[in-house]
mmCIF file of C-alpha atoms in Angstrom:
data_model
loop_
_atom_site.group_PDB
_atom_site.id
_atom_site.type_symbol
_atom_site.label_atom_id
_atom_site.label_comp_id
_atom_site.label_asym_id
_atom_site.label_seq_id
_atom_site.Cartn_x
_atom_site.Cartn_y
_atom_site.Cartn_z
ATOM 1 C CA MET B 166 0.000 0.000 0.000
ATOM 2 C CA ASN B 167 1.555 3.295 -1.083
ATOM 3 C CA ARG B 168 1.435 6.549 0.868
ATOM 4 C CA ARG B 169 -1.355 8.095 -1.212
ATOM 5 C CA GLN B 170 -3.583 5.065 -0.767
ATOM 6 C CA THR B 171 -2.904 5.000 2.978
ATOM 7 C CA GLU B 172 -3.869 8.681 3.258
ATOM 8 C CA ASP B 173 -7.014 8.136 1.158
ATOM 9 C CA LEU B 174 -8.113 5.182 3.272
ATOM 10 C CA GLN B 175 -7.587 7.098 6.503
ATOM 11 C CA ILE B 176 -9.753 9.939 5.188
ATOM 12 C CA ILE B 177 -12.472 7.502 4.052
ATOM 13 C CA TYR B 178 -12.668 5.542 7.290
ATOM 14 C CA TYR B 179 -12.365 8.567 9.575
ATOM 15 C CA LYS B 180 -15.274 10.281 7.787
ATOM 16 C CA LEU B 181 -17.298 7.079 8.171
ATOM 17 C CA LEU B 182 -16.388 6.609 11.824
ATOM 18 C CA ASP B 183 -17.097 10.262 12.613
ATOM 19 C CA GLY B 184 -20.662 9.646 11.460
ATOM 20 C CA LEU B 185 -21.228 6.518 13.543
ATOM 21 C CA SER B 186 -22.864 6.591 16.949
ATOM 22 C CA LEU B 187 -20.923 4.094 19.077
ATOM 23 C CA LYS B 188 -21.716 3.066 22.637
ATOM 24 C CA SER B 189 -18.566 3.586 24.689
ATOM 25 C CA GLY B 190 -16.939 1.311 27.230
ATOM 26 C CA GLY B 191 -15.864 -2.309 27.426
ATOM 27 C CA LYS B 192 -13.797 -4.329 24.979
ATOM 28 C CA VAL B 193 -14.060 -3.933 21.198
ATOM 29 C CA CYS B 194 -12.754 -6.191 18.457
ATOM 30 C CA GLU B 195 -12.471 -4.755 14.973
ATOM 31 C CA SER B 196 -12.073 -6.720 11.739
ATOM 32 C CA SER B 197 -11.893 -4.043 9.051
ATOM 33 C CA PHE B 198 -8.468 -5.277 7.887
ATOM 34 C CA ASN B 199 -7.484 -1.731 6.920
ATOM 35 C CA ASN B 200 -3.989 -1.557 8.394
ATOM 36 C CA TYR B 201 -5.288 -0.628 11.874
ATOM 37 C CA ILE B 202 -7.003 2.568 10.680
ATOM 38 C CA THR B 203 -10.289 1.678 12.394
ATOM 39 C CA ALA B 204 -8.530 0.378 15.509
ATOM 40 C CA LYS B 205 -6.380 3.502 15.838
ATOM 41 C CA TYR B 206 -9.425 5.761 15.520
ATOM 42 C CA LEU B 207 -11.232 3.853 18.278
ATOM 43 C CA LEU B 208 -8.148 4.038 20.479
ATOM 44 C CA ASP B 209 -7.448 7.735 19.867
ATOM 45 C CA LYS B 210 -11.055 8.676 20.618
ATOM 46 C CA ASN B 211 -11.014 6.663 23.878
ATOM 47 C CA ILE B 212 -14.333 5.081 22.961
ATOM 48 C CA TYR B 213 -13.504 1.655 24.409
ATOM 49 C CA ASP B 214 -11.389 0.414 27.305
ATOM 50 C CA THR B 215 -9.583 -2.232 25.219
ATOM 51 C CA VAL B 216 -9.126 -2.440 21.428
ATOM 52 C CA TYR B 217 -8.413 -5.732 19.651
ATOM 53 C CA ALA B 218 -7.732 -5.872 15.907
ATOM 54 C CA LEU B 219 -7.707 -8.900 13.626
ATOM 55 C CA THR B 220 -4.730 -8.841 11.291
ATOM 56 C CA TYR B 221 -2.640 -10.935 8.926
ATOM 57 C CA ASP B 222 0.389 -8.679 9.385
ATOM 58 C CA MET B 223 1.970 -8.179 12.807
ATOM 59 C CA SER B 224 4.336 -5.435 11.630
ATOM 60 C CA GLY B 225 3.689 -1.821 12.575
ATOM 61 C CA VAL B 226 1.114 -2.522 15.290
ATOM 62 C CA PRO B 227 0.143 0.809 16.924
ATOM 63 C CA GLU B 228 0.841 1.113 20.634
ATOM 64 C CA ASN B 229 -1.957 -0.037 22.984
ATOM 65 C CA ILE B 230 -3.794 -1.977 20.262
ATOM 66 C CA ILE B 231 -3.919 -5.730 20.864
ATOM 67 C CA PRO B 232 -3.417 -7.559 17.532
ATOM 68 C CA LEU B 233 -5.074 -10.913 16.912
ATOM 69 C CA LYS B 234 -2.987 -12.703 14.283
ATOM 70 C CA VAL B 235 -5.028 -14.733 11.807
ATOM 71 C CA ASP B 236 -3.186 -18.014 11.381
ATOM 72 C CA MET B 237 -5.533 -20.796 10.287
ATOM 73 C CA SER B 238 -8.744 -18.850 9.654
ATOM 74 C CA VAL B 239 -10.629 -15.721 10.676
ATOM 75 C CA ALA B 240 -13.301 -17.845 12.382
ATOM 76 C CA GLN B 241 -10.758 -19.686 14.553
ATOM 77 C CA THR B 242 -9.102 -16.406 15.511
ATOM 78 C CA MET B 243 -12.432 -14.894 16.580
ATOM 79 C CA ARG B 244 -13.179 -17.900 18.770
ATOM 80 C CA ARG B 245 -10.089 -17.141 20.875
ATOM 81 C CA MET B 246 -11.411 -13.907 22.359
ATOM 82 C CA ARG B 247 -14.410 -12.223 23.988
ATOM 83 C CA ALA B 248 -15.607 -8.674 23.404
ATOM 84 C CA ASP B 249 -18.543 -6.395 24.123
ATOM 85 C CA THR B 250 -18.605 -4.855 20.637
ATOM 86 C CA HIS B 251 -17.442 -6.028 17.210
ATOM 87 C CA ILE B 252 -16.900 -3.531 14.398
ATOM 88 C CA SER B 253 -16.187 -4.483 10.794
ATOM 89 C CA LEU B 254 -16.154 -1.753 8.145
ATOM 90 C CA GLY B 255 -15.355 -2.888 4.617
ATOM 91 C CA GLY B 256 -13.536 -5.993 5.817
ATOM 92 C CA THR B 257 -16.091 -8.741 5.288
ATOM 93 C CA PHE B 258 -14.552 -10.083 2.072
ATOM 94 C CA MET B 259 -12.012 -11.582 4.486
ATOM 95 C CA PHE B 260 -14.873 -13.518 6.146
ATOM 96 C CA GLN B 261 -14.229 -16.834 4.376
ATOM 97 C CA PRO B 262 -16.361 -18.946 4.654
ATOM 98 C CA ILE B 263 -18.905 -16.318 5.583
ATOM 99 C CA HIS B 264 -21.346 -18.390 7.648
ATOM 100 C CA ASP B 265 -18.559 -19.896 9.786
ATOM 101 C CA VAL B 266 -17.064 -16.469 10.477
ATOM 102 C CA VAL B 267 -20.357 -14.806 11.408
ATOM 103 C CA TYR B 268 -21.165 -17.756 13.700
ATOM 104 C CA ALA B 269 -17.745 -17.379 15.364
ATOM 105 C CA LEU B 270 -18.212 -13.595 15.591
ATOM 106 C CA HIS B 271 -21.568 -14.085 17.311
ATOM 107 C CA GLY B 272 -19.986 -16.521 19.773
ATOM 108 C CA SER B 273 -17.103 -14.145 20.512
ATOM 109 C CA LEU B 274 -19.460 -11.474 21.839
ATOM 110 C CA ASN B 275 -20.563 -11.378 25.446
ATOM 111 C CA VAL B 276 -24.297 -11.537 26.103
ATOM 112 C CA GLY B 277 -25.690 -8.134 25.171
ATOM 113 C CA GLY B 278 -22.745 -7.581 22.834
ATOM 114 C CA ARG B 279 -23.174 -5.328 19.833
ATOM 115 C CA LEU B 280 -22.276 -5.744 16.166
ATOM 116 C CA VAL B 281 -21.592 -2.778 13.867
ATOM 117 C CA LEU B 282 -20.899 -3.883 10.299
ATOM 118 C CA SER B 283 -20.783 -2.593 6.739
ATOM 119 C CA THR B 284 -19.739 -4.598 3.688
ATOM 120 C CA TYR B 285 -18.986 -1.892 1.104
ATOM 121 C CA PRO B 286 -20.203 1.569 0.076
ATOM 122 C CA LYS B 287 -22.386 2.210 -2.920
ATOM 123 C CA VAL B 288 -20.988 5.093 -4.977
ATOM 124 C CA TYR B 289 -23.181 7.815 -6.492
ATOM 125 C CA ASP B 290 -22.438 10.917 -8.539
ATOM 126 C CA SER B 291 -24.067 14.329 -8.112
ATOM 127 C CA GLN B 292 -26.935 13.245 -10.381
ATOM 128 C CA GLY B 293 -27.701 10.305 -8.087
ATOM 129 C CA ARG B 294 -26.510 7.702 -10.588
ATOM 130 C CA ASP B 295 -25.114 4.370 -9.394
ATOM 131 C CA VAL B 296 -21.460 4.771 -10.367
ATOM 132 C CA LEU B 297 -20.363 1.177 -9.731
ATOM 133 C CA ALA B 298 -23.228 -0.116 -11.872
ATOM 134 C CA MET B 299 -22.313 2.258 -14.719
ATOM 135 C CA LEU B 300 -18.632 1.327 -14.529
ATOM 136 C CA SER B 301 -19.500 -2.384 -14.464
ATOM 137 C CA ASP B 302 -21.630 -2.000 -17.597
ATOM 138 C CA ALA B 303 -18.979 0.057 -19.390
ATOM 139 C CA ALA B 304 -16.182 -2.400 -18.582
ATOM 140 C CA GLN B 305 -18.367 -5.497 -19.008
ATOM 141 C CA MET B 306 -17.205 -6.682 -15.579
ATOM 142 C CA PRO B 307 -19.516 -8.023 -12.820
ATOM 143 C CA VAL B 308 -18.010 -5.868 -10.056
ATOM 144 C CA ARG B 309 -21.315 -4.388 -8.882
ATOM 145 C CA ASP B 310 -22.992 -7.816 -8.976
ATOM 146 C CA LYS B 311 -20.182 -9.376 -6.889
ATOM 147 C CA LEU B 312 -20.516 -6.666 -4.271
ATOM 148 C CA THR B 313 -24.321 -6.909 -4.182
ATOM 149 C CA ARG B 314 -24.334 -10.704 -3.840
ATOM 150 C CA TRP B 315 -21.710 -10.626 -1.097
ATOM 151 C CA ALA B 316 -23.541 -7.916 0.857
ATOM 152 C CA LEU B 317 -26.764 -9.970 0.691
ATOM 153 C CA THR B 318 -24.966 -13.108 1.906
ATOM 154 C CA VAL B 319 -23.420 -11.229 4.820
ATOM 155 C CA SER B 320 -26.743 -9.614 5.715
ATOM 156 C CA ASN B 321 -28.573 -12.964 5.669
ATOM 157 C CA SER B 322 -25.945 -14.539 7.949
ATOM 158 C CA VAL B 323 -26.214 -11.665 10.421
ATOM 159 C CA HIS B 324 -30.027 -11.784 10.420
ATOM 160 C CA ASN B 325 -29.954 -15.534 11.152
ATOM 161 C CA LEU B 326 -27.982 -15.081 14.384
ATOM 162 C CA PHE B 327 -28.402 -11.579 15.789
ATOM 163 C CA MET B 328 -31.422 -9.863 17.291
ATOM 164 C CA ASN B 329 -32.732 -6.281 17.120
ATOM 165 C CA ILE B 330 -31.266 -5.801 13.638
ATOM 166 C CA LYS B 331 -31.228 -2.174 12.510
ATOM 167 C CA THR B 332 -29.832 -0.617 9.344
ATOM 168 C CA GLU B 333 -28.904 2.940 8.502
ATOM 169 C CA GLU B 334 -27.312 4.752 5.570
ATOM 170 C CA LEU B 335 -24.301 6.972 6.109
ATOM 171 C CA ILE B 336 -23.255 9.164 3.169
ATOM 172 C CA CYS B 337 -19.822 10.761 2.809
ATOM 173 C CA ASP B 338 -18.361 12.785 -0.030
ATOM 174 C CA ALA B 339 -15.481 11.117 -1.893
ATOM 175 C CA SER B 340 -12.803 12.063 -4.399
ATOM 176 C CA VAL B 341 -11.865 9.990 -7.445
ATOM 177 C CA SER B 342 -8.657 9.000 -5.684
ATOM 178 C CA GLU B 343 -10.542 7.855 -2.586
ATOM 179 C CA VAL B 344 -12.905 5.674 -4.622
ATOM 180 C CA GLN B 345 -9.978 4.092 -6.471
ATOM 181 C CA SER B 346 -7.984 3.586 -3.273
ATOM 182 C CA LEU B 347 -10.805 1.911 -1.367
ATOM 183 C CA PHE B 348 -11.623 -0.638 -4.055
ATOM 184 C CA GLY B 349 -7.937 -1.046 -4.798
ATOM 185 C CA SER B 350 -7.172 -1.981 -1.182
ATOM 186 C CA GLU B 351 -6.411 -5.575 -0.307
ATOM 187 C CA THR B 352 -9.799 -6.185 1.281
ATOM 188 C CA PHE B 353 -11.557 -5.539 -2.051
ATOM 189 C CA ASN B 354 -9.084 -5.664 -4.922
ATOM 190 C CA ARG B 355 -8.227 -9.365 -5.018
ATOM 191 C CA TYR B 356 -11.909 -10.379 -4.971
ATOM 192 C CA LEU B 357 -13.047 -7.915 -7.634
ATOM 193 C CA PHE B 358 -10.180 -7.616 -10.117
ATOM 194 C CA LYS B 359 -7.713 -10.017 -11.719
ATOM 195 C CA ASN B 360 -4.817 -7.556 -11.641
ATOM 196 C CA GLU B 361 -3.902 -3.878 -11.243
ATOM 197 C CA THR B 362 -4.425 -3.207 -14.953
ATOM 198 C CA GLU B 363 -8.024 -4.378 -14.722
ATOM 199 C CA HIS B 364 -8.582 -2.187 -11.658
ATOM 200 C CA GLU B 365 -7.208 0.900 -13.407
ATOM 201 C CA MET B 366 -9.253 0.238 -16.545
ATOM 202 C CA PHE B 367 -12.444 -0.160 -14.526
ATOM 203 C CA PHE B 368 -12.147 3.249 -12.841
ATOM 204 C CA GLU B 369 -10.719 5.139 -15.830
ATOM 205 C CA PRO B 370 -14.071 6.794 -16.760
ATOM 206 C CA LEU B 371 -14.260 8.632 -13.411
ATOM 207 C CA SER B 372 -13.887 12.384 -13.801
ATOM 208 C CA GLU B 373 -12.268 14.872 -11.435
ATOM 209 C CA GLU B 374 -14.946 17.357 -12.579
ATOM 210 C CA GLN B 375 -17.700 15.213 -11.063
ATOM 211 C CA LYS B 376 -18.693 15.002 -7.400
ATOM 212 C CA TYR B 377 -18.957 11.521 -5.887
ATOM 213 C CA TYR B 378 -20.466 10.154 -2.703
ATOM 214 C CA MET B 379 -20.033 6.907 -0.792
ATOM 215 C CA SER B 380 -23.193 5.502 0.775
ATOM 216 C CA TRP B 381 -22.445 2.947 3.500
ATOM 217 C CA THR B 382 -25.193 0.628 4.727
ATOM 218 C CA ILE B 383 -24.536 0.093 8.434
ATOM 219 C CA ILE B 384 -25.976 -3.086 10.002
ATOM 220 C CA ARG B 385 -26.323 -3.176 13.767
ATOM 221 C CA GLY B 386 -27.217 -6.269 15.747
ATOM 222 C CA LEU B 387 -27.376 -7.485 19.326
ATOM 223 C CA ARG B 388 -26.344 -10.805 20.819
ATOM 224 C CA ILE B 389 -29.060 -11.948 23.257
#
């Protein structure tokens, strides 16, 4: 991940997190897999007493964040800990296989524990057009369909296990660079594109003259 992409991702996730209402206190585990951006925000804002972060890379762990190294699988790693809140923003493509991971996530929460999750943001332009759908049609690539199917699978798994499910939409403005950086990050890129050339070709029609917006669907659930 280059410096520009790191800066873009920090801007994206901080705008998203600034818009979330999070209940403070207790232990939180986050599985956004975004190079500790989410975890560092939660730590810096002193929202929770303890911050755990699932990761594949143990290098560069920020101070006072407790990393949970994924060795065999994400599900097995989740089973090793207990938390009061679990937050996953844009990291669910790492939930393989999805039903096993969501089951393990549910079991890792204490009774009354809360889930805050979002799979990916829809992208709209200033005319309200679905940008990812237009780009998918133009490139003849099923990127939008992959994202839609995955989001539905994740949502169904959450609804099967959690109670008091609530959803909300959180909209943030976004630059062309931010859109490219998010879907070019490891959590999305390898599942949507064959290589970097395909990724660049897909987003080539985006214009710096146009305004873009990311619309995140936030799913909240409660473990009873």
